[in-house]
Each structure stands twice: as structure tokens, then as C-alpha cells.
Short mmCIF file of C-alpha atoms in Angstrom, two decimals:
data_model
loop_
_atom_site.label_atom_id
_atom_site.label_comp_id
_atom_site.label_asym_id
_atom_site.label_seq_id
_atom_site.Cartn_x
_atom_site.Cartn_y
_atom_site.Cartn_z
CA MET A 1 3.39 46.68 93.61
CA THR A 2 3.13 43.39 91.75
CA ALA A 3 0.47 40.74 91.40
CA THR A 4 2.14 38.65 94.11
CA THR A 5 1.20 41.31 96.67
CA GLN A 6 -2.38 41.67 95.47
CA GLY A 7 -3.93 38.82 97.45
CA THR A 8 -6.16 36.07 96.10
CA VAL A 9 -7.05 35.22 92.52
CA THR A 10 -10.56 36.51 93.19
CA PHE A 11 -9.23 39.85 94.38
CA ARG A 12 -6.90 40.21 91.39
CA ILE A 13 -9.67 39.34 88.94
CA TRP A 14 -12.16 41.71 90.56
CA THR A 15 -9.62 44.54 90.55
CA TYR A 16 -8.83 43.79 86.91
CA LEU A 17 -12.51 43.87 85.94
CA GLN A 18 -13.01 47.23 87.62
CA GLU A 19 -10.19 48.68 85.55
CA ARG A 20 -10.52 46.97 82.17
CA HIS A 21 -14.10 45.68 81.97
CA PRO A 22 -16.21 47.35 84.68
CA PRO A 23 -19.45 45.43 85.27
CA ALA A 24 -21.23 48.68 86.18
CA LYS A 25 -20.73 49.75 82.56
CA HIS A 26 -20.96 46.48 80.65
CA ILE A 27 -23.97 44.93 82.36
CA PRO A 28 -26.19 47.89 81.36
CA LEU A 29 -24.70 47.66 77.85
CA ALA A 30 -25.67 43.98 77.67
CA VAL A 31 -29.17 44.79 78.94
CA LEU A 32 -29.70 47.55 76.37
CA LEU A 33 -28.31 45.53 73.49
CA PHE A 34 -30.20 42.32 74.15
CA LEU A 35 -33.55 43.77 75.22
CA GLY A 36 -33.55 46.08 72.20
CA VAL A 37 -33.08 43.08 69.91
CA ALA A 38 -35.65 40.99 71.78
CA GLY A 39 -38.22 43.78 71.77
CA PHE A 40 -37.70 44.52 68.08
CA ALA A 41 -37.98 40.83 67.19
CA ARG A 42 -41.27 40.57 69.07
CA ALA A 43 -42.67 43.67 67.40
CA VAL A 44 -41.72 42.60 63.87
CA HIS A 45 -42.88 39.01 64.27
CA GLY A 46 -46.13 39.74 66.09
CA GLU A 47 -45.19 38.17 69.42
CA ALA A 48 -46.71 39.73 72.55
CA THR A 49 -44.72 37.71 75.08
CA SER A 50 -43.05 39.36 78.06
CA LEU A 51 -39.42 40.34 77.93
CA ALA A 52 -39.14 39.19 81.54
CA SER A 53 -38.26 35.58 80.76
CA VAL A 54 -35.60 32.95 81.35
CA HIS A 55 -34.44 33.37 77.75
CA SER A 56 -33.98 37.11 78.27
CA ALA A 57 -31.89 36.47 81.38
CA ILE A 58 -29.76 33.97 79.45
CA GLY A 59 -29.43 36.40 76.54
CA ILE A 60 -28.33 39.32 78.73
CA ALA A 61 -25.85 37.16 80.64
CA SER A 62 -24.50 35.75 77.36
CA VAL A 63 -23.99 39.18 75.79
CA PHE A 64 -22.10 40.28 78.89
CA ALA A 65 -20.06 37.06 78.74
CA LEU A 66 -19.26 37.59 75.05
CA LEU A 67 -18.02 41.12 75.69
CA LEU A 68 -15.85 39.80 78.52
CA ILE A 69 -14.54 36.95 76.36
CA LEU A 70 -13.49 39.47 73.70
CA ARG A 71 -11.76 41.62 76.32
CA LEU A 72 -9.85 38.66 77.80
CA MET A 73 -8.82 37.34 74.40
CA ASP A 74 -7.45 40.79 73.53
CA GLU A 75 -5.43 40.83 76.76
CA ILE A 76 -3.73 37.59 75.78
CA LYS A 77 -3.16 38.19 72.08
CA ASP A 78 -1.94 41.79 72.61
CA ARG A 79 0.23 41.13 75.67
CA ASP A 80 3.53 41.84 73.88
CA LEU A 81 2.19 45.01 72.25
CA ASP A 82 0.74 46.21 75.55
CA LEU A 83 4.05 45.58 77.28
CA GLU A 84 5.70 47.94 74.79
CA LEU A 85 3.03 50.63 74.38
CA PHE A 86 0.84 50.41 77.49
CA PRO A 87 3.02 49.16 80.36
CA GLU A 88 0.64 50.68 82.91
CA ARG A 89 -2.15 48.21 82.08
CA PRO A 90 -2.85 45.44 84.62
CA LEU A 91 -1.21 42.51 82.79
CA PRO A 92 2.05 44.20 81.72
CA ALA A 93 2.23 45.97 85.09
CA ALA A 94 1.89 42.57 86.83
CA ARG A 95 -1.21 43.54 88.78
CA ILE A 96 -2.73 40.32 87.44
CA PHE A 97 -1.18 37.10 86.16
CA GLU A 98 -1.75 35.75 82.67
CA SER A 99 -2.88 32.52 84.35
CA ASP A 100 -5.66 34.54 86.02
CA ILE A 101 -6.76 35.82 82.62
CA VAL A 102 -6.76 32.30 81.17
CA PHE A 103 -8.73 30.96 84.13
CA LEU A 104 -11.36 33.69 83.85
CA LEU A 105 -11.58 33.20 80.08
CA ALA A 106 -12.11 29.44 80.43
CA ALA A 107 -14.72 29.93 83.17
CA THR A 108 -16.60 32.54 81.14
CA ILE A 109 -16.66 30.36 78.02
CA ALA A 110 -17.89 27.38 80.06
CA PHE A 111 -20.67 29.49 81.59
CA TYR A 112 -21.63 30.88 78.18
CA ILE A 113 -21.92 27.44 76.58
CA ALA A 114 -23.80 25.95 79.55
CA ALA A 115 -26.30 28.82 79.65
CA ASN A 116 -27.05 28.51 75.95
CA ILE A 117 -27.48 24.75 76.13
CA VAL A 118 -30.31 25.54 78.56
CA ALA A 119 -31.73 27.95 75.96
CA GLY A 120 -32.19 25.09 73.49
CA PRO A 121 -31.60 25.80 69.78
CA ALA A 122 -30.01 29.15 70.71
CA ILE A 123 -26.83 27.15 71.31
CA TRP A 124 -26.15 27.12 67.57
CA SER A 125 -26.13 30.90 67.20
CA ALA A 126 -24.15 31.10 70.44
CA LEU A 127 -21.48 28.75 69.06
CA LEU A 128 -21.35 30.70 65.81
CA VAL A 129 -20.44 33.90 67.65
CA LEU A 130 -17.97 32.07 69.89
CA GLY A 131 -16.36 30.49 66.83
CA TYR A 132 -15.95 33.89 65.20
CA ALA A 133 -14.43 35.24 68.42
CA PHE A 134 -11.89 32.39 68.30
CA LEU A 135 -11.00 33.30 64.72
CA MET A 136 -10.41 36.87 65.90
CA PHE A 137 -8.22 35.53 68.71
CA VAL A 138 -5.90 33.87 66.18
CA PHE A 139 -6.18 36.79 63.73
CA PHE A 140 -7.95 34.49 61.27
CA PHE A 141 -4.67 32.55 61.04
CA VAL A 142 -2.90 35.45 59.28
CA PRO A 143 -1.67 37.58 62.22
CA GLU A 144 1.20 39.31 60.42
CA ILE A 145 -1.03 40.41 57.54
CA LEU A 146 -3.76 41.78 59.81
CA ARG A 147 -1.38 43.50 62.22
CA ARG A 148 0.15 45.43 59.33
CA ARG A 149 -3.19 46.40 57.83
CA PRO A 150 -5.43 48.15 60.41
CA ILE A 151 -8.35 48.62 58.01
CA LEU A 152 -8.39 44.94 57.08
CA ASN A 153 -8.09 44.09 60.76
CA LEU A 154 -11.07 46.36 61.49
CA ALA A 155 -13.08 44.83 58.65
CA THR A 156 -12.54 41.31 59.96
CA HIS A 157 -12.89 42.00 63.69
CA ASN A 158 -15.62 44.63 64.07
CA PRO A 159 -18.45 42.49 62.57
CA ILE A 160 -18.45 40.56 65.85
CA PHE A 161 -20.87 43.20 67.15
CA ALA A 162 -23.28 42.47 64.30
CA LEU A 163 -23.03 38.77 65.17
CA ILE A 164 -23.79 39.51 68.82
CA ALA A 165 -26.99 41.25 67.71
CA LEU A 166 -27.85 38.29 65.47
CA TYR A 167 -27.28 36.02 68.44
CA GLY A 168 -30.13 37.88 70.15
CA PHE A 169 -32.43 36.95 67.27
CA GLY A 170 -31.31 33.34 67.71
CA VAL A 171 -32.44 33.46 71.33
CA PHE A 172 -35.76 34.98 70.27
CA ALA A 173 -36.32 32.24 67.70
CA ALA A 174 -35.48 29.53 70.24
CA GLU A 175 -37.81 31.03 72.83
CA HIS A 176 -40.76 31.20 70.42
CA GLY A 177 -40.16 28.04 68.45
CA HIS A 178 -39.38 29.80 65.16
CA GLY A 179 -37.20 28.26 62.48
CA PRO A 180 -34.90 30.28 60.20
CA LEU A 181 -37.54 30.51 57.46
CA ASP A 182 -40.03 32.04 59.92
CA LEU A 183 -37.94 35.15 60.50
CA ASP A 184 -38.14 38.46 58.62
CA TRP A 185 -34.52 38.64 57.52
CA ALA A 186 -34.89 41.94 55.66
CA MET A 187 -35.96 43.75 58.82
CA ILE A 188 -33.47 41.80 60.93
CA GLY A 189 -30.69 42.81 58.54
CA LEU A 190 -31.61 46.50 58.76
CA TYR A 191 -31.81 46.40 62.53
CA THR A 192 -28.51 44.56 62.83
CA VAL A 193 -26.72 47.14 60.67
CA MET A 194 -28.27 49.96 62.72
CA VAL A 195 -26.97 48.46 65.96
CA TRP A 196 -23.58 47.57 64.49
CA MET A 197 -22.71 50.97 62.96
CA PRO A 198 -22.34 52.84 66.28
CA PHE A 199 -19.84 50.18 67.41
CA LEU A 200 -17.90 50.67 64.17
CA GLY A 201 -17.88 54.44 64.59
CA TRP A 202 -16.84 54.15 68.23
CA GLU A 203 -13.99 51.75 67.44
CA ILE A 204 -12.46 54.27 65.04
CA ALA A 205 -13.30 57.43 67.00
CA ARG A 206 -11.84 56.26 70.29
CA LYS A 207 -8.42 55.77 68.69
CA LEU A 208 -8.23 59.09 66.83
CA ARG A 209 -6.00 61.79 68.28
CA PRO A 210 -5.47 65.50 67.53
CA ALA A 211 -3.18 66.42 64.66
CA GLY A 212 0.49 66.15 65.56
CA SER A 213 -0.05 64.03 68.68
CA HIS A 214 1.89 61.00 67.32
CA ASP A 215 0.01 58.67 69.64
CA PRO A 216 0.69 54.99 68.71
CA TYR A 217 -2.92 54.23 69.61
CA ASP A 218 -4.06 56.28 66.59
CA ILE A 219 -3.82 53.62 63.88
CA TYR A 220 -6.51 54.88 61.51
CA SER A 221 -5.48 58.46 60.75
CA PRO A 222 -2.21 57.40 59.08
CA VAL A 223 -4.18 55.13 56.75
CA LEU A 224 -7.42 57.05 56.16
CA GLY A 225 -6.15 60.54 56.84
CA ARG A 226 -7.64 62.81 59.51
CA ARG A 227 -10.60 63.82 57.36
CA GLY A 228 -11.13 60.34 55.98
CA ALA A 229 -11.21 58.81 59.45
CA ILE A 230 -13.75 61.36 60.70
CA ALA A 231 -15.82 60.93 57.53
CA THR A 232 -15.91 57.16 58.16
CA VAL A 233 -17.07 57.72 61.74
CA ALA A 234 -19.74 60.20 60.63
CA PHE A 235 -20.92 57.93 57.81
CA ALA A 236 -21.35 54.96 60.15
CA GLN A 237 -23.28 57.09 62.61
CA ALA A 238 -25.43 58.56 59.84
CA ILE A 239 -26.36 55.06 58.64
CA ALA A 240 -27.55 54.19 62.15
CA VAL A 241 -29.68 57.33 62.37
CA GLY A 242 -31.05 56.83 58.85
CA ILE A 243 -32.15 53.26 59.51
CA GLY A 244 -33.64 54.36 62.82
CA ILE A 245 -35.71 57.01 61.05
CA PHE A 246 -36.90 54.40 58.57
CA LEU A 247 -37.98 52.12 61.42
CA TYR A 248 -39.69 55.03 63.16
CA ILE A 249 -41.81 55.63 60.07
CA ARG A 250 -42.31 52.01 59.08
CA LEU A 251 -43.31 50.76 62.53
CA SER A 252 -45.00 53.93 63.84
CA LEU A 253 -42.67 54.14 66.82
CA PRO A 254 -43.02 56.69 69.66
CA ASP A 255 -41.87 60.23 68.95
CA ALA A 256 -39.33 59.87 71.76
CA TYR A 257 -37.58 57.26 69.62
CA LEU A 258 -37.03 59.77 66.83
CA ALA A 259 -36.05 62.52 69.26
CA ILE A 260 -33.29 60.38 70.78
CA LEU A 261 -31.93 59.51 67.33
CA LEU A 262 -31.85 63.12 66.14
CA ILE A 263 -30.38 64.56 69.33
CA ALA A 264 -27.67 61.88 69.41
CA GLY A 265 -26.86 62.45 65.75
CA PHE A 266 -26.73 66.23 66.18
CA LEU A 267 -24.47 66.11 69.24
CA CYS A 268 -22.11 63.56 67.72
CA GLY A 269 -21.99 65.47 64.45
CA GLY A 270 -20.91 68.53 66.40
CA ALA A 271 -18.13 66.58 68.09
CA ASN A 272 -16.91 65.32 64.72
CA LEU A 273 -16.79 68.86 63.32
CA ARG A 274 -14.98 70.22 66.36
CA PHE A 275 -12.36 67.51 66.00
CA LEU A 276 -11.73 68.59 62.41
CA MET A 277 -11.81 72.35 62.95
CA ARG A 278 -9.99 72.82 66.24
CA GLU A 279 -6.23 72.77 66.45
CA VAL A 280 -6.34 71.37 69.97
CA THR A 281 -8.85 68.66 70.87
CA LEU A 282 -9.04 66.71 74.09
CA PRO A 283 -7.62 63.24 73.30
CA LYS A 284 -10.71 61.35 74.48
CA GLU A 285 -13.41 63.85 73.51
CA LEU A 286 -14.26 62.21 70.18
CA GLY A 287 -14.29 58.71 71.64
CA ALA A 288 -16.53 59.85 74.49
CA ALA A 289 -18.98 61.41 72.02
CA ALA A 290 -19.07 58.19 69.97
CA GLU A 291 -19.66 56.17 73.15
CA ILE A 292 -22.57 58.43 74.12
CA PHE A 293 -23.97 58.05 70.60
CA LEU A 294 -23.73 54.26 70.93
CA ALA A 295 -25.54 54.31 74.26
CA ALA A 296 -28.23 56.63 72.86
CA ILE A 297 -28.93 54.40 69.85
CA LEU A 298 -29.29 51.37 72.12
CA ALA A 299 -31.46 53.33 74.57
CA ALA A 300 -33.72 54.37 71.70
CA GLN A 301 -34.40 50.70 71.00
CA ILE A 302 -35.59 50.25 74.57
CA VAL A 303 -37.91 53.22 74.18
CA GLY A 304 -39.19 51.99 70.84
CA PHE A 305 -39.49 48.26 71.44
CA ALA A 306 -38.96 47.21 75.05
CA LEU A 307 -41.08 49.69 77.02
CA PRO A 308 -44.85 49.11 77.07
CA ALA A 309 -46.88 51.72 75.17
CA PRO A 310 -50.55 52.32 76.03
CA GLY A 311 -52.68 51.03 73.23
CA GLY A 312 -49.82 49.24 71.47
CA LEU A 313 -46.65 49.97 69.55
CA GLY A 314 -46.21 53.54 68.47
CA SER A 315 -49.32 54.98 70.17
#
């Protein structure tokens, strides 16, 4: 069955989203990511304003839009590779047209820019992230170099998740009338790294496969080695937990915050060890564990900074 038999553009796009970028998964991700940033920024900068605001709605919608923009850009720039390695995906399998992808990408970018114009000065941080996404789309103008060097490609592409977190601080600053010099950049930097590291670990973990599988999707083991790749995943996850523990102590956060961090770290550490020690590992087990770890770290931020605590933060 081809795209010509799939009905309207709307139907094709909706079917595509359910398969490649399900809203039921990515809307909660956008909520967790943005509200964690917004709550942390309020706590650190002494703002007691409600998270239920127009700026929060714009921020959540914009994070979702950014994640979708990245997905759509990847569909276009990787279309030839997907045709060779993943012919079952919607675009190579002709369940959606490339023109549909381009239309949705243009509409999402237009929505993203319009929403952030409404948010005032937040438009500048929004354009910064969008500009970086464009550089990723063109492989920073050196596609052949980056395609042949997966670690360099990872180092240039994965920081987009740190920029998305920083975008959230831009929305906070716009909402409260703060200039760049008013912000606590040391704490913002720590928080941004904590949020970014689970994305880095997940990006590597989801592409690792058991020894001898020869899966073309596994691009990191041949470069880092099986142990090196797992060590990189574990190190990134450990950084996130370590910074979280520091914030727990520094800001007197609820005990539930610490509990989530430690449980997530323990469970993910076990998955990493099993991947190393077992001869046969389910192909997606490690990636699933890293995804759960990512969700847990973001959920901890909601517990620590976005949920009201009787008597104030950390009581």
C-alpha cells in the first residue's frame, strides 16, 4: 500500500506522527522538560509566580515543536540512508510523501516563530535553537566529514538538547523581565548539564546492539568498543545523578527527589551491567532502560521544583 492510497494529507501526516513522533509520548516529554526548567528557574531566582501561565503554554508548545522539527529534518536529510537500511519506515515505504514532510516542517517552524514572537524577548533564544537545528540539518556544512565520524557527529548534534533547556530559561527571563546579567548562570549551567546528560546517554544506548549482531544501526560500538560505549552511557547518567544530588543538598529539595534519582540510577546501572555481562541481550533493552532513566530525571525535576510543597521548597 502506497501513500497514494492513504487518503488526505491530514490522514497521512497523522498516521506518520503516530508511528515516528507520537504526540502521546512527546507532549508529556515537552511538559516535563519545560516545567522542570521553569520551576527550577523560579526557585533559584526567588520568583513565586505560578507555572500556569501563557509563557508556560508557549514554552511547552515550543519544546514539542522543536522536537518535531528535529524529527522532520532527520526524515529529509536521512532519506537516502533510510531507503537503504530502513525501507519499512513511512517515507521510504511511501506511506507519506516527502512533500507532506516539507509542509509539516514549514508549518511547525511558522508556528514556533509566531508563538515566540508573542512571548517577547524569548524569540531570541528561540531563534538561537532554531538556527542550531538548521546547522544540524545541513551537517554544519561538512556532511561527508560528519557522516564518516559518528562521535564527531554526536558531539555536534546532541547539544541541541542542552540548547532546548536553555531556551526554557530564555522564556523564564522574558516572562519575569530579567536580563542576561540577572540570571544565575552557574546554577543554570549545572541544571542544563543534568538535563542534557540523560539525552546523551539515551542517544548512544538506543543504538547499541548485542555482540555479534552486526546491526548497521549500531554506529558507536565499532568506534568506542562495546565496553567504551557502555562506559560513556554510564558516565553520562552518573553525571546527571551527581548533579541532582548536589541540587538536592544545596536547595533542600524533597526526599522524593533524591529517591527518584537513586532508583533511576540503580536500575539503569543494572541494565548497563547486564548488557556487558550477558551473551544475549534483547536489542532494545538498553535503549528502553536509558529512556526510562531520562523520563525519571525529568520527573524528578517536577517533584523538586514544579509541585507545590507545604511550607516552601524542600519542606
